[in-house]
Amino acid sequence: MSTAWIDLVDGALRRALPGRCAFCLAPGSDGHPWCEACFASLSWNLPACPCCAEPQPGQLAGRRCGACLRLPPAYDRARVPLRYEGEVAGLVRRFKFHASPRAGAVLLDLLTAGLPAEALAWPAAVVPVPLHPRRARERGFDQAGWLARRLARRSGRPLIEAERRRDTRSQRGLDRRERRANLRGAFRVEAALPSGVVLVDDVMTTGATLDALAAACRRAGAERVEVWAVARTPLHLHL
């Protein structure tokens, strides 16, 4: 999609939004699609592992989780500001399965609001998590690509596409090492990447897919790889 078309669609979307909170319909706060009370009550992913963003109990705040210590991922860190719960989960479902542009716009604003300014200024390129072509045809909507294109446009960074070479079996029931093996070689990046890239997805579940894509990005020349997603699925929901 051309940047001119993205600007046209996003401009129309902004004009269509009523300036009301997406959660309670109260007036929005400072031009955002949420009010202060609803924003504060969302399931913020704090504390979380500073490497993989897995939600943590308070006593472990700021420390790498045991899984990352035992088997560090190919990405350097994950920034995932929210947890896949409650209102956030409802927004994601409307975006992912019903292609709601309003839900997508709110999720993108929540992602950028939850990232520090220095993080937003850091990456040299944006790489969305690709769908396998068969899945893309079945679903008819690429939510990671939608978010990544707009994030790249906002930040003035290039969007670089990766290729999903095979449609892997479900990760459910697999441990961390088995998930890695299941996704080994699943992605390819043909373009030469700059030193710092960010991988974008809507929801981070186990992190195995993003780990495999990060490895492909390193093979393509990236020296530092970060993961940005809107929401993180708590561990008990993806076992």
PDB file of N, CA and C in Angstrom, residues 151-229:
ATOM      1  N   LEU A 151       3.318   2.422  11.893  1.00  0.00           N
ATOM      2  CA  LEU A 151       4.412   2.763  12.794  1.00  0.00           C
ATOM      3  C   LEU A 151       5.620   3.274  12.000  1.00  0.00           C
ATOM      4  N   ALA A 152       5.930   2.619  10.889  1.00  0.00           N
ATOM      5  CA  ALA A 152       7.036   3.060  10.050  1.00  0.00           C
ATOM      6  C   ALA A 152       6.761   4.456   9.486  1.00  0.00           C
ATOM      7  N   ARG A 153       5.520   4.680   9.078  1.00  0.00           N
ATOM      8  CA  ARG A 153       5.154   5.990   8.532  1.00  0.00           C
ATOM      9  C   ARG A 153       5.283   7.076   9.583  1.00  0.00           C
ATOM     10  N   ARG A 154       4.810   6.813  10.789  1.00  0.00           N
ATOM     11  CA  ARG A 154       4.885   7.803  11.864  1.00  0.00           C
ATOM     12  C   ARG A 154       6.333   8.140  12.219  1.00  0.00           C
ATOM     13  N   SER A 155       7.182   7.141  12.208  1.00  0.00           N
ATOM     14  CA  SER A 155       8.567   7.329  12.646  1.00  0.00           C
ATOM     15  C   SER A 155       9.504   7.722  11.515  1.00  0.00           C
ATOM     16  N   GLY A 156       9.012   7.664  10.263  1.00  0.00           N
ATOM     17  CA  GLY A 156       9.873   7.984   9.131  1.00  0.00           C
ATOM     18  C   GLY A 156      10.928   6.930   8.852  1.00  0.00           C
ATOM     19  N   ARG A 157      10.667   5.695   9.289  1.00  0.00           N
ATOM     20  CA  ARG A 157      11.612   4.600   9.081  1.00  0.00           C
ATOM     21  C   ARG A 157      11.138   3.702   7.941  1.00  0.00           C
ATOM     22  N   PRO A 158      12.059   3.049   7.236  1.00  0.00           N
ATOM     23  CA  PRO A 158      11.635   2.143   6.162  1.00  0.00           C
ATOM     24  C   PRO A 158      10.998   0.873   6.722  1.00  0.00           C
ATOM     25  N   LEU A 159      10.043   0.356   5.976  1.00  0.00           N
ATOM     26  CA  LEU A 159       9.430  -0.935   6.288  1.00  0.00           C
ATOM     27  C   LEU A 159      10.108  -1.989   5.425  1.00  0.00           C
ATOM     28  N   ILE A 160      10.604  -3.042   6.052  1.00  0.00           N
ATOM     29  CA  ILE A 160      11.276  -4.121   5.322  1.00  0.00           C
ATOM     30  C   ILE A 160      10.511  -5.411   5.565  1.00  0.00           C
ATOM     31  N   GLU A 161      10.128  -6.059   4.487  1.00  0.00           N
ATOM     32  CA  GLU A 161       9.317  -7.268   4.588  1.00  0.00           C
ATOM     33  C   GLU A 161      10.188  -8.508   4.757  1.00  0.00           C
ATOM     34  N   ALA A 162       9.742  -9.409   5.614  1.00  0.00           N
ATOM     35  CA  ALA A 162      10.331 -10.740   5.734  1.00  0.00           C
ATOM     36  C   ALA A 162       9.405 -11.733   5.043  1.00  0.00           C
ATOM     37  N   GLU A 163       9.915 -12.905   4.768  1.00  0.00           N
ATOM     38  CA  GLU A 163       9.125 -13.956   4.121  1.00  0.00           C
ATOM     39  C   GLU A 163       8.956 -15.124   5.086  1.00  0.00           C
ATOM     40  N   ARG A 164       7.723 -15.589   5.206  1.00  0.00           N
ATOM     41  CA  ARG A 164       7.469 -16.803   5.978  1.00  0.00           C
ATOM     42  C   ARG A 164       7.495 -17.967   5.006  1.00  0.00           C
ATOM     43  N   ARG A 165       8.519 -18.809   5.121  1.00  0.00           N
ATOM     44  CA  ARG A 165       8.761 -19.836   4.129  1.00  0.00           C
ATOM     45  C   ARG A 165       7.901 -21.073   4.316  1.00  0.00           C
ATOM     46  N   ARG A 166       7.454 -21.346   5.521  1.00  0.00           N
ATOM     47  CA  ARG A 166       6.612 -22.522   5.735  1.00  0.00           C
ATOM     48  C   ARG A 166       5.604 -22.246   6.842  1.00  0.00           C
ATOM     49  N   ASP A 167       4.471 -22.895   6.734  1.00  0.00           N
ATOM     50  CA  ASP A 167       3.392 -22.745   7.700  1.00  0.00           C
ATOM     51  C   ASP A 167       3.597 -23.798   8.777  1.00  0.00           C
ATOM     52  N   THR A 168       4.044 -23.385   9.945  1.00  0.00           N
ATOM     53  CA  THR A 168       4.414 -24.321  10.998  1.00  0.00           C
ATOM     54  C   THR A 168       3.194 -24.830  11.749  1.00  0.00           C
ATOM     55  N   ARG A 169       3.360 -25.984  12.393  1.00  0.00           N
ATOM     56  CA  ARG A 169       2.265 -26.548  13.184  1.00  0.00           C
ATOM     57  C   ARG A 169       2.078 -25.747  14.463  1.00  0.00           C
ATOM     58  N   SER A 170       0.977 -25.971  15.137  1.00  0.00           N
ATOM     59  CA  SER A 170       0.664 -25.246  16.366  1.00  0.00           C
ATOM     60  C   SER A 170       1.764 -25.424  17.401  1.00  0.00           C
ATOM     61  N   GLN A 171       2.000 -24.346  18.151  1.00  0.00           N
ATOM     62  CA  GLN A 171       2.999 -24.384  19.219  1.00  0.00           C
ATOM     63  C   GLN A 171       2.428 -24.921  20.529  1.00  0.00           C
ATOM     64  N   ARG A 172       1.125 -25.061  20.599  1.00  0.00           N
ATOM     65  CA  ARG A 172       0.491 -25.462  21.859  1.00  0.00           C
ATOM     66  C   ARG A 172       1.004 -26.826  22.322  1.00  0.00           C
ATOM     67  N   GLY A 173       1.361 -26.892  23.583  1.00  0.00           N
ATOM     68  CA  GLY A 173       1.846 -28.129  24.175  1.00  0.00           C
ATOM     69  C   GLY A 173       3.334 -28.356  24.034  1.00  0.00           C
ATOM     70  N   LEU A 174       4.036 -27.467  23.301  1.00  0.00           N
ATOM     71  CA  LEU A 174       5.472 -27.618  23.112  1.00  0.00           C
ATOM     72  C   LEU A 174       6.224 -26.803  24.158  1.00  0.00           C
ATOM     73  N   ASP A 175       7.361 -27.323  24.624  1.00  0.00           N
ATOM     74  CA  ASP A 175       8.171 -26.528  25.544  1.00  0.00           C
ATOM     75  C   ASP A 175       9.011 -25.540  24.739  1.00  0.00           C
ATOM     76  N   ARG A 176       9.837 -24.747  25.440  1.00  0.00           N
ATOM     77  CA  ARG A 176      10.574 -23.651  24.799  1.00  0.00           C
ATOM     78  C   ARG A 176      11.502 -24.150  23.698  1.00  0.00           C
ATOM     79  N   ARG A 177      12.244 -25.225  23.977  1.00  0.00           N
ATOM     80  CA  ARG A 177      13.170 -25.758  22.966  1.00  0.00           C
ATOM     81  C   ARG A 177      12.412 -26.356  21.772  1.00  0.00           C
ATOM     82  N   GLU A 178      11.304 -27.033  22.041  1.00  0.00           N
ATOM     83  CA  GLU A 178      10.515 -27.626  20.955  1.00  0.00           C
ATOM     84  C   GLU A 178       9.902 -26.545  20.067  1.00  0.00           C
ATOM     85  N   ARG A 179       9.492 -25.429  20.674  1.00  0.00           N
ATOM     86  CA  ARG A 179       8.948 -24.326  19.890  1.00  0.00           C
ATOM     87  C   ARG A 179      10.008 -23.753  18.965  1.00  0.00           C
ATOM     88  N   ARG A 180      11.221 -23.612  19.492  1.00  0.00           N
ATOM     89  CA  ARG A 180      12.315 -23.112  18.646  1.00  0.00           C
ATOM     90  C   ARG A 180      12.581 -24.050  17.477  1.00  0.00           C
ATOM     91  N   ALA A 181      12.598 -25.344  17.765  1.00  0.00           N
ATOM     92  CA  ALA A 181      12.855 -26.316  16.704  1.00  0.00           C
ATOM     93  C   ALA A 181      11.737 -26.294  15.660  1.00  0.00           C
ATOM     94  N   ASN A 182      10.512 -26.119  16.108  1.00  0.00           N
ATOM     95  CA  ASN A 182       9.358 -26.095  15.205  1.00  0.00           C
ATOM     96  C   ASN A 182       9.448 -24.934  14.212  1.00  0.00           C
ATOM     97  N   LEU A 183      10.062 -23.826  14.636  1.00  0.00           N
ATOM     98  CA  LEU A 183      10.114 -22.613  13.814  1.00  0.00           C
ATOM     99  C   LEU A 183      11.460 -22.401  13.141  1.00  0.00           C
ATOM    100  N   ARG A 184      12.393 -23.325  13.346  1.00  0.00           N
ATOM    101  CA  ARG A 184      13.730 -23.142  12.765  1.00  0.00           C
ATOM    102  C   ARG A 184      13.633 -23.061  11.240  1.00  0.00           C
ATOM    103  N   GLY A 185      14.210 -22.013  10.677  1.00  0.00           N
ATOM    104  CA  GLY A 185      14.215 -21.842   9.232  1.00  0.00           C
ATOM    105  C   GLY A 185      12.893 -21.403   8.638  1.00  0.00           C
ATOM    106  N   ALA A 186      11.938 -20.978   9.495  1.00  0.00           N
ATOM    107  CA  ALA A 186      10.614 -20.612   8.987  1.00  0.00           C
ATOM    108  C   ALA A 186      10.610 -19.256   8.285  1.00  0.00           C
ATOM    109  N   PHE A 187      11.621 -18.408   8.564  1.00  0.00           N
ATOM    110  CA  PHE A 187      11.620 -17.056   8.018  1.00  0.00           C
ATOM    111  C   PHE A 187      12.888 -16.784   7.210  1.00  0.00           C
ATOM    112  N   ARG A 188      12.729 -15.865   6.254  1.00  0.00           N
ATOM    113  CA  ARG A 188      13.880 -15.416   5.470  1.00  0.00           C
ATOM    114  C   ARG A 188      13.728 -13.916   5.212  1.00  0.00           C
ATOM    115  N   VAL A 189      14.853 -13.210   5.306  1.00  0.00           N
ATOM    116  CA  VAL A 189      14.888 -11.786   4.982  1.00  0.00           C
ATOM    117  C   VAL A 189      15.907 -11.614   3.867  1.00  0.00           C
ATOM    118  N   GLU A 190      15.445 -11.247   2.684  1.00  0.00           N
ATOM    119  CA  GLU A 190      16.345 -11.137   1.538  1.00  0.00           C
ATOM    120  C   GLU A 190      17.098  -9.815   1.513  1.00  0.00           C
ATOM    121  N   ALA A 191      16.474  -8.747   1.997  1.00  0.00           N
ATOM    122  CA  ALA A 191      17.129  -7.435   1.986  1.00  0.00           C
ATOM    123  C   ALA A 191      18.223  -7.382   3.043  1.00  0.00           C
ATOM    124  N   ALA A 192      19.282  -6.624   2.754  1.00  0.00           N
ATOM    125  CA  ALA A 192      20.316  -6.375   3.755  1.00  0.00           C
ATOM    126  C   ALA A 192      19.752  -5.409   4.794  1.00  0.00           C
ATOM    127  N   LEU A 193      19.802  -5.787   6.048  1.00  0.00           N
ATOM    128  CA  LEU A 193      19.193  -4.981   7.099  1.00  0.00           C
ATOM    129  C   LEU A 193      20.190  -4.003   7.704  1.00  0.00           C
ATOM    130  N   PRO A 194      19.706  -2.865   8.200  1.00  0.00           N
ATOM    131  CA  PRO A 194      20.566  -1.969   8.972  1.00  0.00           C
ATOM    132  C   PRO A 194      20.887  -2.583  10.325  1.00  0.00           C
ATOM    133  N   SER A 195      21.712  -1.905  11.098  1.00  0.00           N
ATOM    134  CA  SER A 195      22.189  -2.503  12.348  1.00  0.00           C
ATOM    135  C   SER A 195      21.096  -2.691  13.385  1.00  0.00           C
ATOM    136  N   GLY A 196      20.118  -1.781  13.425  1.00  0.00           N
ATOM    137  CA  GLY A 196      19.082  -1.873  14.436  1.00  0.00           C
ATOM    138  C   GLY A 196      17.697  -1.958  13.837  1.00  0.00           C
ATOM    139  N   VAL A 197      16.957  -3.033  14.121  1.00  0.00           N
ATOM    140  CA  VAL A 197      15.611  -3.200  13.580  1.00  0.00           C
ATOM    141  C   VAL A 197      14.641  -3.572  14.699  1.00  0.00           C
ATOM    142  N   VAL A 198      13.383  -3.226  14.477  1.00  0.00           N
ATOM    143  CA  VAL A 198      12.331  -3.589  15.418  1.00  0.00           C
ATOM    144  C   VAL A 198      11.341  -4.493  14.707  1.00  0.00           C
ATOM    145  N   LEU A 199      10.953  -5.574  15.368  1.00  0.00           N
ATOM    146  CA  LEU A 199       9.954  -6.506  14.867  1.00  0.00           C
ATOM    147  C   LEU A 199       8.610  -6.141  15.489  1.00  0.00           C
ATOM    148  N   VAL A 200       7.559  -6.107  14.683  1.00  0.00           N
ATOM    149  CA  VAL A 200       6.256  -5.623  15.153  1.00  0.00           C
ATOM    150  C   VAL A 200       5.204  -6.714  15.011  1.00  0.00           C
ATOM    151  N   ASP A 201       4.421  -6.901  16.078  1.00  0.00           N
ATOM    152  CA  ASP A 201       3.279  -7.815  16.053  1.00  0.00           C
ATOM    153  C   ASP A 201       2.200  -7.227  16.950  1.00  0.00           C
ATOM    154  N   ASP A 202       0.993  -7.768  16.841  1.00  0.00           N
ATOM    155  CA  ASP A 202      -0.072  -7.269  17.710  1.00  0.00           C
ATOM    156  C   ASP A 202       0.009  -7.900  19.096  1.00  0.00           C
ATOM    157  N   VAL A 203       0.162  -9.220  19.151  1.00  0.00           N
ATOM    158  CA  VAL A 203       0.217  -9.935  20.426  1.00  0.00           C
ATOM    159  C   VAL A 203       1.453 -10.827  20.447  1.00  0.00           C
ATOM    160  N   MET A 204       2.150 -10.819  21.566  1.00  0.00           N
ATOM    161  CA  MET A 204       3.278 -11.721  21.787  1.00  0.00           C
ATOM    162  C   MET A 204       2.788 -12.828  22.725  1.00  0.00           C
ATOM    163  N   THR A 205       2.820 -14.064  22.235  1.00  0.00           N
ATOM    164  CA  THR A 205       2.301 -15.168  23.035  1.00  0.00           C
ATOM    165  C   THR A 205       3.461 -15.869  23.751  1.00  0.00           C
ATOM    166  N   THR A 206       4.139 -16.773  23.100  1.00  0.00           N
ATOM    167  CA  THR A 206       5.293 -17.424  23.730  1.00  0.00           C
ATOM    168  C   THR A 206       6.601 -16.731  23.367  1.00  0.00           C
ATOM    169  N   GLY A 207       6.613 -15.970  22.283  1.00  0.00           N
ATOM    170  CA  GLY A 207       7.844 -15.338  21.816  1.00  0.00           C
ATOM    171  C   GLY A 207       8.634 -16.183  20.844  1.00  0.00           C
ATOM    172  N   ALA A 208       8.202 -17.424  20.594  1.00  0.00           N
ATOM    173  CA  ALA A 208       8.975 -18.312  19.725  1.00  0.00           C
ATOM    174  C   ALA A 208       8.994 -17.814  18.279  1.00  0.00           C
ATOM    175  N   THR A 209       7.862 -17.327  17.785  1.00  0.00           N
ATOM    176  CA  THR A 209       7.815 -16.821  16.414  1.00  0.00           C
ATOM    177  C   THR A 209       8.731 -15.627  16.257  1.00  0.00           C
ATOM    178  N   LEU A 210       8.691 -14.723  17.203  1.00  0.00           N
ATOM    179  CA  LEU A 210       9.537 -13.529  17.154  1.00  0.00           C
ATOM    180  C   LEU A 210      11.014 -13.892  17.315  1.00  0.00           C
ATOM    181  N   ASP A 211      11.295 -14.911  18.087  1.00  0.00           N
ATOM    182  CA  ASP A 211      12.663 -15.391  18.242  1.00  0.00           C
ATOM    183  C   ASP A 211      13.199 -15.907  16.903  1.00  0.00           C
ATOM    184  N   ALA A 212      12.383 -16.676  16.186  1.00  0.00           N
ATOM    185  CA  ALA A 212      12.812 -17.211  14.894  1.00  0.00           C
ATOM    186  C   ALA A 212      12.986 -16.095  13.868  1.00  0.00           C
ATOM    187  N   LEU A 213      12.102 -15.112  13.884  1.00  0.00           N
ATOM    188  CA  LEU A 213      12.241 -13.989  12.957  1.00  0.00           C
ATOM    189  C   LEU A 213      13.464 -13.154  13.309  1.00  0.00           C
ATOM    190  N   ALA A 214      13.744 -12.974  14.586  1.00  0.00           N
ATOM    191  CA  ALA A 214      14.939 -12.229  15.004  1.00  0.00           C
ATOM    192  C   ALA A 214      16.206 -12.919  14.516  1.00  0.00           C
ATOM    193  N   ALA A 215      16.236 -14.245  14.579  1.00  0.00           N
ATOM    194  CA  ALA A 215      17.404 -14.984  14.086  1.00  0.00           C
ATOM    195  C   ALA A 215      17.597 -14.748  12.587  1.00  0.00           C
ATOM    196  N   ALA A 216      16.489 -14.729  11.831  1.00  0.00           N
ATOM    197  CA  ALA A 216      16.579 -14.461  10.391  1.00  0.00           C
ATOM    198  C   ALA A 216      17.078 -13.045  10.135  1.00  0.00           C
ATOM    199  N   CYS A 217      16.660 -12.099  10.960  1.00  0.00           N
ATOM    200  CA  CYS A 217      17.124 -10.714  10.809  1.00  0.00           C
ATOM    201  C   CYS A 217      18.617 -10.602  11.101  1.00  0.00           C
ATOM    202  N   ARG A 218      19.097 -11.340  12.075  1.00  0.00           N
ATOM    203  CA  ARG A 218      20.542 -11.312  12.355  1.00  0.00           C
ATOM    204  C   ARG A 218      21.327 -11.901  11.188  1.00  0.00           C
ATOM    205  N   ARG A 219      20.792 -12.930  10.563  1.00  0.00           N
ATOM    206  CA  ARG A 219      21.467 -13.493   9.392  1.00  0.00           C
ATOM    207  C   ARG A 219      21.499 -12.488   8.240  1.00  0.00           C
ATOM    208  N   ALA A 220      20.544 -11.566   8.229  1.00  0.00           N
ATOM    209  CA  ALA A 220      20.479 -10.554   7.170  1.00  0.00           C
ATOM    210  C   ALA A 220      21.251  -9.288   7.524  1.00  0.00           C
ATOM    211  N   GLY A 221      21.965  -9.305   8.653  1.00  0.00           N
ATOM    212  CA  GLY A 221      22.853  -8.199   8.967  1.00  0.00           C
ATOM    213  C   GLY A 221      22.490  -7.360  10.172  1.00  0.00           C
ATOM    214  N   ALA A 222      21.337  -7.566  10.780  1.00  0.00           N
ATOM    215  CA  ALA A 222      20.964  -6.778  11.954  1.00  0.00           C
ATOM    216  C   ALA A 222      21.846  -7.151  13.147  1.00  0.00           C
ATOM    217  N   GLU A 223      22.314  -6.136  13.857  1.00  0.00           N
ATOM    218  CA  GLU A 223      23.163  -6.364  15.027  1.00  0.00           C
ATOM    219  C   GLU A 223      22.377  -6.251  16.329  1.00  0.00           C
ATOM    220  N   ARG A 224      21.332  -5.427  16.326  1.00  0.00           N
ATOM    221  CA  ARG A 224      20.450  -5.322  17.490  1.00  0.00           C
ATOM    222  C   ARG A 224      19.016  -5.452  17.000  1.00  0.00           C
ATOM    223  N   VAL A 225      18.257  -6.290  17.694  1.00  0.00           N
ATOM    224  CA  VAL A 225      16.867  -6.552  17.310  1.00  0.00           C
ATOM    225  C   VAL A 225      15.985  -6.400  18.545  1.00  0.00           C
ATOM    226  N   GLU A 226      14.969  -5.557  18.418  1.00  0.00           N
ATOM    227  CA  GLU A 226      13.972  -5.431  19.475  1.00  0.00           C
ATOM    228  C   GLU A 226      12.624  -5.923  18.952  1.00  0.00           C
ATOM    229  N   VAL A 227      11.785  -6.339  19.873  1.00  0.00           N
ATOM    230  CA  VAL A 227      10.418  -6.761  19.581  1.00  0.00           C
ATOM    231  C   VAL A 227       9.468  -5.743  20.205  1.00  0.00           C
ATOM    232  N   TRP A 228       8.520  -5.251  19.397  1.00  0.00           N
ATOM    233  CA  TRP A 228       7.455  -4.408  19.914  1.00  0.00           C
ATOM    234  C   TRP A 228       6.118  -5.052  19.593  1.00  0.00           C
ATOM    235  N   ALA A 229       5.308  -5.226  20.602  1.00  0.00           N
ATOM    236  CA  ALA A 229       3.945  -5.730  20.408  1.00  0.00           C
ATOM    237  C   ALA A 229       3.037  -4.970  21.347  1.00  0.00           C
TER     238      ALA A 229
END
